[in-house]
Coordinates of C-alpha atoms in Angstrom, one line a residue:
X1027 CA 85.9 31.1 71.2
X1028 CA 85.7 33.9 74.0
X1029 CA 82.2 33.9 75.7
X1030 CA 81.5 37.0 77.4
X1031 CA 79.2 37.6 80.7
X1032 CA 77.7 40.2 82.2
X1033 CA 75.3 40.6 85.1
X1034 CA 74.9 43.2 87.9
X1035 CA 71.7 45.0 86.5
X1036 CA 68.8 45.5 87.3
X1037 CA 65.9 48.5 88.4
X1038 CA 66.9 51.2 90.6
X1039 CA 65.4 54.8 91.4
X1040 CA 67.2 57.8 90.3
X1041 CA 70.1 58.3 92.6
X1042 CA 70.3 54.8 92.8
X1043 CA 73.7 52.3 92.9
X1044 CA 74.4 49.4 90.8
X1045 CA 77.7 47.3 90.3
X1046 CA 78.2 46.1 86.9
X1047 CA 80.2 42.9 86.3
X1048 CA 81.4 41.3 83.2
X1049 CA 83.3 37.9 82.8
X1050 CA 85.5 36.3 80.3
X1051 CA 85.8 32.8 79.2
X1052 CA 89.1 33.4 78.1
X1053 CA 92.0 34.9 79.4
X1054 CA 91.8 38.1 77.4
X1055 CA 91.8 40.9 79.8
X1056 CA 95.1 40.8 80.3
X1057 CA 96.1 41.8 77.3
X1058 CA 93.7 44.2 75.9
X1059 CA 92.2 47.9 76.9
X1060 CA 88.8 46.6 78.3
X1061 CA 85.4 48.5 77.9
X1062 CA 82.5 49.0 79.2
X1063 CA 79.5 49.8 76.5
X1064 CA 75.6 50.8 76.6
X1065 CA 72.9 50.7 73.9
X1066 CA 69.5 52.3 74.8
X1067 CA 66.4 52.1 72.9
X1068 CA 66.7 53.6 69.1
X1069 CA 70.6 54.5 69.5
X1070 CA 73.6 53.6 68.7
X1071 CA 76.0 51.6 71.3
X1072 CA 78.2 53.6 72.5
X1073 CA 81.2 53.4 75.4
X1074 CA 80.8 54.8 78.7
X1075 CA 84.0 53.4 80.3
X1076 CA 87.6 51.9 79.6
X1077 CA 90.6 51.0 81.2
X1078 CA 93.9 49.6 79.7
X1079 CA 96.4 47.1 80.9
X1080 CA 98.3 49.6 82.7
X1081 CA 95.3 51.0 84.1
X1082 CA 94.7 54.2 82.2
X1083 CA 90.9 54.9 82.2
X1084 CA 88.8 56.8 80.0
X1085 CA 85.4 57.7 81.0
X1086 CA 82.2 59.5 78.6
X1087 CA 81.7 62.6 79.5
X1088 CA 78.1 61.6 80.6
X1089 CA 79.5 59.0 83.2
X1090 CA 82.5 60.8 84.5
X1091 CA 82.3 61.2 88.3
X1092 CA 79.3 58.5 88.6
X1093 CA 80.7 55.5 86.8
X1094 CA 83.9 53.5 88.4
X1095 CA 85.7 50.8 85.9
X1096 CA 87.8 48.6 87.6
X1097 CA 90.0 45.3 86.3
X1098 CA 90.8 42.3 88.0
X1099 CA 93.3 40.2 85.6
X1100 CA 93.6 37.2 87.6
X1101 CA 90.5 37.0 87.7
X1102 CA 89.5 38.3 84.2
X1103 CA 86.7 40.0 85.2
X1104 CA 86.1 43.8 84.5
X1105 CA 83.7 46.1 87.1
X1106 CA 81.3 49.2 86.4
X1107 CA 80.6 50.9 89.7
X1108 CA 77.4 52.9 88.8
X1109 CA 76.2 55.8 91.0
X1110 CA 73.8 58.8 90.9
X1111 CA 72.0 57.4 88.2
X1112 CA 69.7 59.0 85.9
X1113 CA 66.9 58.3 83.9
X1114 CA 69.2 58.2 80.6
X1115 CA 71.6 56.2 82.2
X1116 CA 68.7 53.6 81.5
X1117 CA 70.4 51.0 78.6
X1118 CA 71.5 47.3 78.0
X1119 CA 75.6 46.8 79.5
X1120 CA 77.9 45.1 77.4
X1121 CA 81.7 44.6 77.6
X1122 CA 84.7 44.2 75.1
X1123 CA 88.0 44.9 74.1
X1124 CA 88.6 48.3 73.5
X1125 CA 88.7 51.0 71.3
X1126 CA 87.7 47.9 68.8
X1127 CA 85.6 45.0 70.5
X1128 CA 87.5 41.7 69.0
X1129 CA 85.0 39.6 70.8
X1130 CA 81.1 38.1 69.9
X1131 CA 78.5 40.4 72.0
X1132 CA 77.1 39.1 75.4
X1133 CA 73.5 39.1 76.6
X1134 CA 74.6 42.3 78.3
X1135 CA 72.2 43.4 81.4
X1136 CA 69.6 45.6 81.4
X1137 CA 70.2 48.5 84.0
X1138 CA 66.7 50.8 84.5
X1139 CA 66.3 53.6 86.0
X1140 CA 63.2 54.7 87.0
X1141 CA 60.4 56.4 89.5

């Protein structure tokens, strides 16, 4: 079964930069449209990020020109590059296979933002 990682989070002040990654056990990234997913507290999980296999990336309007996805299919990992963060950027992190995630849930990692 496919165990998936992420780490990177942590607490920053508004403004503030993270980098995001997430780590397969298996070699599924490079075959399938990778994504990058938040859930805050009392809402739904929804997707900030994606990029296919031939790189075509997708970004939620609340993340586009703050949020970098990257993919790195030797090494089947997947980045978030997060910047100028905000307050509601505060959530749990998870990646997946994309639009559909075909995979069990990781951890995820807790990114904070906050005075």
């Amino acid at each position: 079964q496919v165990q998936l990682v992420e780490s990177g989070g942590g607490l920053v002040q508004p403004g503030g930069s993270l980098r995001l990654s997430c780590a397969a056990s298996g070699r599924i990234f490079s075959g399938n449209t990778m994504g990058w997913f938040r859930q805050a507290p009392g809402k739904q999980r929804e997707q900030v990020a994606s990029i296919s296999i031939g790189g075509i990336i997708n970004y939620a309007a609340s993340v586009k020109g703050r949020f970098t996805i990257s993919r790195d299919n030797a090494k089947n990992t997947v980045s978030l590059q997060l910047s100028s963060l905000k307050i509601e950027d505060t959530a749990v992190y998870y990646c997946n296979t994309s639009p559909l995630p075909l995979y069990s849930w990781g951890q995820g990692t807790q990114v904070t933002v906050s005075s």
